């Protein structure tokens, strides 16, 4: 069966890159030990001077984010904190506190004349911080309050340098373009989902020994494995481009234990639309592969489709598209497909077993993780855009993040934010953010992309029906299931005819 995105709670995974240092901090810490020197260090010390912060109060972490005339937080800290802070405080609340602190520190409350020299040193830094925020987490600024706070702080420093207004307008223009692109992408995903829900299981009603032909199949649309692998890569990278880093946090949020009155902000507004759409794409590709294999009436044709998808999977592996690779393997391993022993006997499957070995879950997907590291190394030393492509097996990435989240509490017993956990989370999400920024170097083929998104696919029952019609049930269990499925389809068809007749 295709991979599911949310693993069972009882399953145990070891997250990739889960450092022993972090693992040790996941144990119950002594509250007395967690207080003290780390809390006392000034802004920036957590990332620049001495050992990194492993825990601190939320107030202290916010203070580390606030720029001054002489201090700016490291970019890694900015990303880590903006990614994780939404578990404890909403982005508008965080920005409001940030701006309030800046207003007090820089005396921007109009109660006294501006210190022009000081503000001119501070101004570029607050602009840089807010620009980084809009670039990395643009959807936070869908809320008008966020933009209002941004404009207000710039309005307070603009008298010192009118160039701040110009910079603000440029940042907001870029932000609006990015938000429009995200909205357009989400809208197109909705349309694709609406057009791809069609099932052809009802068309199986009434046939005696073989399924009826459908208008098109994958080989009539594209018979070149490399071309199809390229178009699958287009789909994958498009989906990845819409996924914001915050969705990884919001997918597994829990109520903040220190907030006894209201659910966590992210629990109220659980925005994981693009992440969920990507998982649906994976499952669709699984079922599309299985449908294409089960549909042909002749054994030779089915074997030909199997061999074709094996070659497509191999090309996906070579490209670095591990998500499509795993979807194809999962589709070919679905029970309605794997039971077609005569069909598999006709196909040349040596390459398939090699690919299966690469994606073997044994040893926490050791072979896949090794191949992924190789793809990452190739990407980092690449001379061409094609060599930069890294598309991870997404469900496993989600599982790694899930078990990182489950294995470590967000807060320690003394109430401090467990920042070491979020450093590791940011490392994993940050790596993904690097991969998703790659623009697909392959030419698009509209007809292939349209087929991938809209071709009718069998439901699970439909797959079993087609499979049993292709190769008869081998035992009583299969015979009983076949009989029950056909009976259910006949009932549905009768109801459908009565509905149209009324």
Short mmCIF file of N, CA, C and O in Angstrom, two decimals, residues 33-108:
data_model
loop_
_atom_site.label_atom_id
_atom_site.label_comp_id
_atom_site.label_asym_id
_atom_site.label_seq_id
_atom_site.Cartn_x
_atom_site.Cartn_y
_atom_site.Cartn_z
N UNK A 33 19.68 22.97 36.92
CA UNK A 33 20.80 23.05 36.00
C UNK A 33 20.47 23.91 34.79
O UNK A 33 21.34 24.52 34.19
N UNK A 34 19.19 23.92 34.41
CA UNK A 34 18.82 24.63 33.20
C UNK A 34 18.75 26.14 33.40
O UNK A 34 18.74 26.90 32.46
N UNK A 35 18.66 26.59 34.64
CA UNK A 35 18.68 28.01 34.89
C UNK A 35 20.14 28.45 35.07
O UNK A 35 21.04 27.64 35.17
N UNK A 36 20.37 29.74 35.08
CA UNK A 36 21.71 30.19 35.38
C UNK A 36 22.39 30.88 34.23
O UNK A 36 21.82 31.73 33.58
N UNK A 37 23.66 30.50 33.93
CA UNK A 37 24.49 31.31 33.06
C UNK A 37 23.91 31.51 31.66
O UNK A 37 24.06 32.57 31.08
N UNK A 38 23.26 30.49 31.10
CA UNK A 38 22.75 30.66 29.74
C UNK A 38 21.69 31.75 29.71
O UNK A 38 21.57 32.49 28.75
N UNK A 39 20.90 31.84 30.78
CA UNK A 39 19.84 32.83 30.85
C UNK A 39 20.42 34.24 30.97
O UNK A 39 19.82 35.21 30.54
N UNK A 40 21.61 34.32 31.53
CA UNK A 40 22.15 35.64 31.85
C UNK A 40 22.91 36.29 30.70
O UNK A 40 23.20 37.47 30.75
N UNK A 41 23.28 35.54 29.69
CA UNK A 41 24.08 36.10 28.60
C UNK A 41 23.30 37.14 27.83
O UNK A 41 22.09 37.07 27.67
N UNK A 42 24.00 38.10 27.26
CA UNK A 42 23.35 39.18 26.52
C UNK A 42 22.94 38.74 25.15
O UNK A 42 23.21 37.62 24.72
N UNK A 43 22.29 39.64 24.39
CA UNK A 43 21.83 39.32 23.05
C UNK A 43 22.99 38.87 22.17
O UNK A 43 24.06 39.47 22.17
N UNK A 44 22.76 37.80 21.44
CA UNK A 44 23.77 37.31 20.51
C UNK A 44 24.71 36.29 21.09
O UNK A 44 25.33 35.54 20.37
N UNK A 45 24.82 36.27 22.43
CA UNK A 45 25.76 35.34 23.06
C UNK A 45 25.36 33.90 22.79
O UNK A 45 26.19 33.01 22.74
N UNK A 46 24.05 33.68 22.58
CA UNK A 46 23.59 32.31 22.37
C UNK A 46 24.11 31.72 21.08
O UNK A 46 24.16 30.52 20.92
N UNK A 47 24.51 32.57 20.15
CA UNK A 47 24.99 32.04 18.88
C UNK A 47 26.40 32.49 18.54
O UNK A 47 27.02 31.95 17.65
N UNK A 48 26.90 33.48 19.26
CA UNK A 48 28.20 34.01 18.88
C UNK A 48 29.28 33.79 19.93
O UNK A 48 30.41 33.51 19.60
N UNK A 49 28.94 33.95 21.18
CA UNK A 49 29.94 33.86 22.25
C UNK A 49 29.66 32.64 23.12
O UNK A 49 28.62 32.57 23.74
N UNK A 50 30.61 31.72 23.19
CA UNK A 50 30.44 30.57 24.07
C UNK A 50 29.54 29.51 23.47
O UNK A 50 29.21 29.53 22.29
N UNK A 51 29.13 28.58 24.32
CA UNK A 51 28.33 27.45 23.83
C UNK A 51 26.94 27.90 23.40
O UNK A 51 26.43 28.89 23.91
N UNK A 52 26.33 27.18 22.47
CA UNK A 52 24.99 27.57 22.01
C UNK A 52 23.95 27.32 23.09
O UNK A 52 24.12 26.47 23.95
N UNK A 53 22.88 28.08 23.03
CA UNK A 53 21.77 27.91 23.98
C UNK A 53 21.10 26.57 23.73
O UNK A 53 20.83 26.19 22.59
N UNK A 54 20.84 25.82 24.78
CA UNK A 54 20.05 24.60 24.67
C UNK A 54 18.65 24.81 25.21
O UNK A 54 17.73 24.10 24.83
N UNK A 55 18.50 25.80 26.11
CA UNK A 55 17.18 26.14 26.62
C UNK A 55 17.23 27.54 27.19
O UNK A 55 18.28 28.04 27.59
N UNK A 56 16.06 28.18 27.19
CA UNK A 56 15.94 29.53 27.76
C UNK A 56 14.46 29.86 27.86
O UNK A 56 13.62 29.19 27.25
N UNK A 57 14.14 30.91 28.60
CA UNK A 57 12.75 31.36 28.65
C UNK A 57 12.37 31.97 27.32
O UNK A 57 13.24 32.42 26.55
N UNK A 58 11.08 32.01 27.04
CA UNK A 58 10.61 32.60 25.79
C UNK A 58 11.02 34.08 25.72
O UNK A 58 11.43 34.56 24.65
N UNK A 59 10.93 34.79 26.83
CA UNK A 59 11.30 36.21 26.85
C UNK A 59 12.76 36.40 26.45
O UNK A 59 13.10 37.32 25.69
N UNK A 60 13.64 35.53 26.97
CA UNK A 60 15.06 35.63 26.64
C UNK A 60 15.30 35.36 25.17
O UNK A 60 16.09 36.06 24.51
N UNK A 61 14.62 34.36 24.63
CA UNK A 61 14.79 34.04 23.21
C UNK A 61 14.30 35.18 22.32
O UNK A 61 14.91 35.47 21.28
N UNK A 62 13.21 35.82 22.71
CA UNK A 62 12.71 36.97 21.95
C UNK A 62 13.73 38.10 22.01
O UNK A 62 14.01 38.76 21.00
N UNK A 63 14.33 38.30 23.19
CA UNK A 63 15.33 39.36 23.34
C UNK A 63 16.52 39.11 22.42
O UNK A 63 17.09 40.06 21.85
N UNK A 64 16.90 37.86 22.26
CA UNK A 64 18.02 37.53 21.36
C UNK A 64 17.70 37.85 19.91
O UNK A 64 18.61 38.02 19.09
N UNK A 65 16.42 37.93 19.59
CA UNK A 65 16.01 38.23 18.21
C UNK A 65 16.07 39.72 17.91
O UNK A 65 16.21 40.11 16.75
N UNK A 66 15.99 40.55 18.94
CA UNK A 66 15.88 42.00 18.75
C UNK A 66 17.22 42.61 18.34
O UNK A 66 18.20 42.51 19.08
N UNK A 67 17.27 43.26 17.16
CA UNK A 67 18.53 43.91 16.75
C UNK A 67 18.72 45.24 17.47
O UNK A 67 17.75 45.85 17.95
N UNK A 68 19.94 45.68 17.57
CA UNK A 68 20.25 46.99 18.14
C UNK A 68 21.22 47.69 17.19
O UNK A 68 21.55 47.17 16.12
N UNK A 69 21.69 48.84 17.58
CA UNK A 69 22.64 49.55 16.74
C UNK A 69 23.93 48.76 16.56
O UNK A 69 24.61 48.87 15.53
N UNK A 70 24.28 47.93 17.56
CA UNK A 70 25.56 47.21 17.53
C UNK A 70 25.43 45.69 17.45
O UNK A 70 26.43 44.98 17.53
N UNK A 71 24.20 45.20 17.32
CA UNK A 71 24.01 43.74 17.35
C UNK A 71 22.96 43.31 16.33
O UNK A 71 21.94 43.98 16.14
N UNK A 72 23.26 42.17 15.70
CA UNK A 72 22.27 41.54 14.81
C UNK A 72 22.37 40.03 15.01
O UNK A 72 23.46 39.47 14.99
N UNK A 73 21.24 39.35 15.22
CA UNK A 73 21.29 37.89 15.45
C UNK A 73 21.75 37.16 14.20
O UNK A 73 21.50 37.59 13.07
N UNK A 74 22.44 36.03 14.43
CA UNK A 74 22.88 35.22 13.29
C UNK A 74 21.68 34.71 12.52
O UNK A 74 20.61 34.44 13.07
N UNK A 75 21.87 34.54 11.22
CA UNK A 75 20.77 34.13 10.35
C UNK A 75 20.20 32.78 10.78
O UNK A 75 18.99 32.56 10.72
N UNK A 76 21.06 31.87 11.22
CA UNK A 76 20.58 30.56 11.65
C UNK A 76 19.66 30.68 12.85
O UNK A 76 18.65 29.97 12.96
N UNK A 77 20.00 31.62 13.77
CA UNK A 77 19.14 31.82 14.93
C UNK A 77 17.80 32.41 14.52
O UNK A 77 16.75 32.01 15.04
N UNK A 78 17.82 33.36 13.60
CA UNK A 78 16.58 34.00 13.13
C UNK A 78 15.65 32.95 12.55
O UNK A 78 14.46 32.89 12.89
N UNK A 79 16.18 32.07 11.70
CA UNK A 79 15.35 31.04 11.08
C UNK A 79 14.82 30.07 12.12
O UNK A 79 13.62 29.74 12.15
N UNK A 80 15.69 29.62 13.01
CA UNK A 80 15.29 28.64 14.03
C UNK A 80 14.20 29.20 14.93
O UNK A 80 13.20 28.53 15.20
N UNK A 81 14.38 30.44 15.37
CA UNK A 81 13.41 30.99 16.31
C UNK A 81 12.08 31.33 15.63
O UNK A 81 11.01 31.06 16.16
N UNK A 82 12.15 31.93 14.44
CA UNK A 82 10.90 32.25 13.73
C UNK A 82 10.13 30.97 13.36
O UNK A 82 8.90 30.97 13.33
N UNK A 83 10.86 29.90 13.10
CA UNK A 83 10.21 28.62 12.78
C UNK A 83 9.50 28.05 14.01
O UNK A 83 8.35 27.61 13.93
N UNK A 84 10.17 28.08 15.16
CA UNK A 84 9.66 27.38 16.34
C UNK A 84 8.81 28.25 17.26
O UNK A 84 7.97 27.73 17.99
N UNK A 85 8.98 29.56 17.21
CA UNK A 85 8.29 30.44 18.15
C UNK A 85 6.78 30.36 18.02
O UNK A 85 6.05 30.55 18.99
N UNK A 86 6.30 30.03 16.81
CA UNK A 86 4.84 29.97 16.58
C UNK A 86 4.17 28.88 17.41
O UNK A 86 2.95 28.85 17.51
N UNK A 87 4.95 28.00 18.01
CA UNK A 87 4.38 27.01 18.92
C UNK A 87 4.00 27.64 20.26
O UNK A 87 3.24 27.05 21.03
N UNK A 88 4.54 28.82 20.54
CA UNK A 88 4.33 29.44 21.84
C UNK A 88 3.66 30.81 21.75
O UNK A 88 3.06 31.27 22.72
N UNK A 89 3.80 31.45 20.60
CA UNK A 89 3.27 32.80 20.43
C UNK A 89 2.96 33.00 18.96
O UNK A 89 3.72 32.55 18.10
N UNK A 90 1.85 33.66 18.64
CA UNK A 90 1.47 33.86 17.24
C UNK A 90 2.43 34.85 16.58
O UNK A 90 2.99 35.73 17.26
N UNK A 91 2.64 34.75 15.27
CA UNK A 91 3.53 35.70 14.59
C UNK A 91 3.15 37.17 14.82
O UNK A 91 4.05 37.99 15.07
N UNK A 92 1.87 37.55 14.78
CA UNK A 92 1.56 38.96 15.06
C UNK A 92 1.94 39.38 16.48
O UNK A 92 2.44 40.49 16.69
N UNK A 93 1.73 38.48 17.45
CA UNK A 93 2.11 38.80 18.83
C UNK A 93 3.62 38.93 18.95
O UNK A 93 4.14 39.81 19.65
N UNK A 94 4.34 38.04 18.28
CA UNK A 94 5.80 38.08 18.33
C UNK A 94 6.32 39.37 17.70
O UNK A 94 7.19 40.04 18.27
N UNK A 95 5.78 39.73 16.53
CA UNK A 95 6.24 40.94 15.87
C UNK A 95 5.90 42.17 16.71
O UNK A 95 6.69 43.12 16.79
N UNK A 96 4.71 42.16 17.35
CA UNK A 96 4.33 43.29 18.20
C UNK A 96 5.31 43.45 19.36
O UNK A 96 5.74 44.57 19.69
N UNK A 97 5.70 42.34 19.99
CA UNK A 97 6.66 42.41 21.10
C UNK A 97 8.03 42.85 20.61
O UNK A 97 8.73 43.62 21.29
N UNK A 98 8.42 42.37 19.45
CA UNK A 98 9.70 42.77 18.85
C UNK A 98 9.73 44.27 18.61
O UNK A 98 10.69 44.96 18.98
N UNK A 99 8.65 44.78 18.00
CA UNK A 99 8.59 46.21 17.70
C UNK A 99 8.53 47.06 18.97
O UNK A 99 9.19 48.10 19.06
N UNK A 100 7.77 46.61 19.95
CA UNK A 100 7.68 47.35 21.22
C UNK A 100 9.05 47.45 21.88
O UNK A 100 9.43 48.52 22.40
N UNK A 101 9.79 46.35 21.86
CA UNK A 101 11.12 46.35 22.47
C UNK A 101 12.04 47.31 21.72
O UNK A 101 12.80 48.07 22.34
N UNK A 102 11.97 47.30 20.39
CA UNK A 102 12.80 48.20 19.58
C UNK A 102 12.45 49.66 19.86
O UNK A 102 13.34 50.52 19.97
N UNK A 103 11.16 49.94 19.96
CA UNK A 103 10.70 51.32 20.21
C UNK A 103 11.25 51.82 21.54
O UNK A 103 11.72 52.97 21.65
N UNK A 104 11.22 50.97 22.55
CA UNK A 104 11.72 51.38 23.87
C UNK A 104 13.24 51.54 23.87
O UNK A 104 13.78 52.52 24.38
N UNK A 105 13.93 50.54 23.27
CA UNK A 105 15.40 50.58 23.29
C UNK A 105 15.95 51.75 22.48
O UNK A 105 16.94 52.37 22.86
N UNK A 106 15.31 52.04 21.34
CA UNK A 106 15.82 53.09 20.44
C UNK A 106 15.12 54.43 20.68
O UNK A 106 15.37 55.38 19.94
N UNK A 107 14.22 54.46 21.69
CA UNK A 107 13.49 55.69 22.02
C UNK A 107 12.77 56.26 20.80
O UNK A 107 12.96 57.41 20.39
N UNK A 108 11.94 55.41 20.19
CA UNK A 108 11.21 55.78 18.98
C UNK A 108 9.76 56.13 19.28
O UNK A 108 8.92 56.14 18.38
#
